[in-house]
């Protein structure tokens, strides 16, 4: 699977925000937002490409705006 620079940047931002918001466990966070842990893992590793619906779910789960979640993506 291709790991483009923007996917890697998004994944790192997602991981950082998840940990900053005291979601140490990918599994607990994934359950909180209604996604599978392996999908969240793939997003954080930059191997998955989220849809707009998933971006909004993740942002709401982290109590940030979608634009804050995407702020490091160039």
XYZ file of C-alpha atoms in Angstrom:
74
model
C 0.000 0.000 0.000
C 1.295 3.433 -0.924
C 2.079 5.761 1.950
C 1.950 9.260 0.525
C 3.303 12.253 2.444
C -0.180 13.647 3.061
C -1.458 10.338 4.455
C 1.558 10.081 6.752
C 1.063 13.686 7.943
C -2.637 13.054 8.573
C -1.907 9.841 10.457
C 0.629 11.523 12.712
C -1.794 14.384 13.407
C -4.562 11.905 14.241
C -2.255 9.984 16.591
C -1.041 13.179 18.281
C -4.564 14.511 18.814
C -5.815 11.123 20.049
C -3.046 10.961 22.637
C -3.416 14.647 23.616
C -7.095 13.979 24.301
C -6.221 11.071 26.631
C -7.164 8.302 24.225
C -4.053 6.193 24.845
C -5.719 3.136 23.321
C -6.531 3.013 19.612
C -9.138 0.401 20.429
C -11.013 2.564 22.959
C -10.925 5.573 20.641
C -12.069 3.499 17.658
C -14.996 2.184 19.683
C -15.831 5.741 20.805
C -16.092 6.967 17.189
C -17.712 3.805 15.806
C -14.785 2.497 13.767
C -12.717 -0.675 13.850
C -9.368 -0.514 15.649
C -7.544 -1.866 12.613
C -9.009 0.928 10.483
C -7.815 3.596 12.958
C -4.415 1.904 13.004
C -4.277 2.045 9.205
C -5.161 5.733 9.253
C -2.438 6.480 11.787
C 0.133 4.520 9.757
C -0.836 6.315 6.567
C -2.024 3.211 4.742
C -5.737 4.110 4.738
C -7.487 6.984 2.981
C -10.467 8.242 5.031
C -13.716 9.452 3.523
C -15.223 12.805 4.443
C -17.701 11.020 6.718
C -14.836 9.337 8.575
C -12.940 12.630 8.896
C -15.994 14.215 10.500
C -16.449 11.238 12.879
C -12.818 11.430 13.941
C -12.933 15.197 14.439
C -16.104 15.007 16.519
C -14.627 12.174 18.582
C -11.603 14.358 19.316
C -13.715 17.492 19.887
C -11.914 19.389 17.121
C -12.999 20.709 13.739
C -12.210 18.708 10.614
C -9.906 21.523 9.526
C -7.918 21.179 12.776
C -7.561 17.477 12.073
C -6.265 18.247 8.579
C -4.047 21.184 9.588
C -0.744 19.384 8.898
C -1.763 18.047 5.496
C -0.139 20.034 2.688
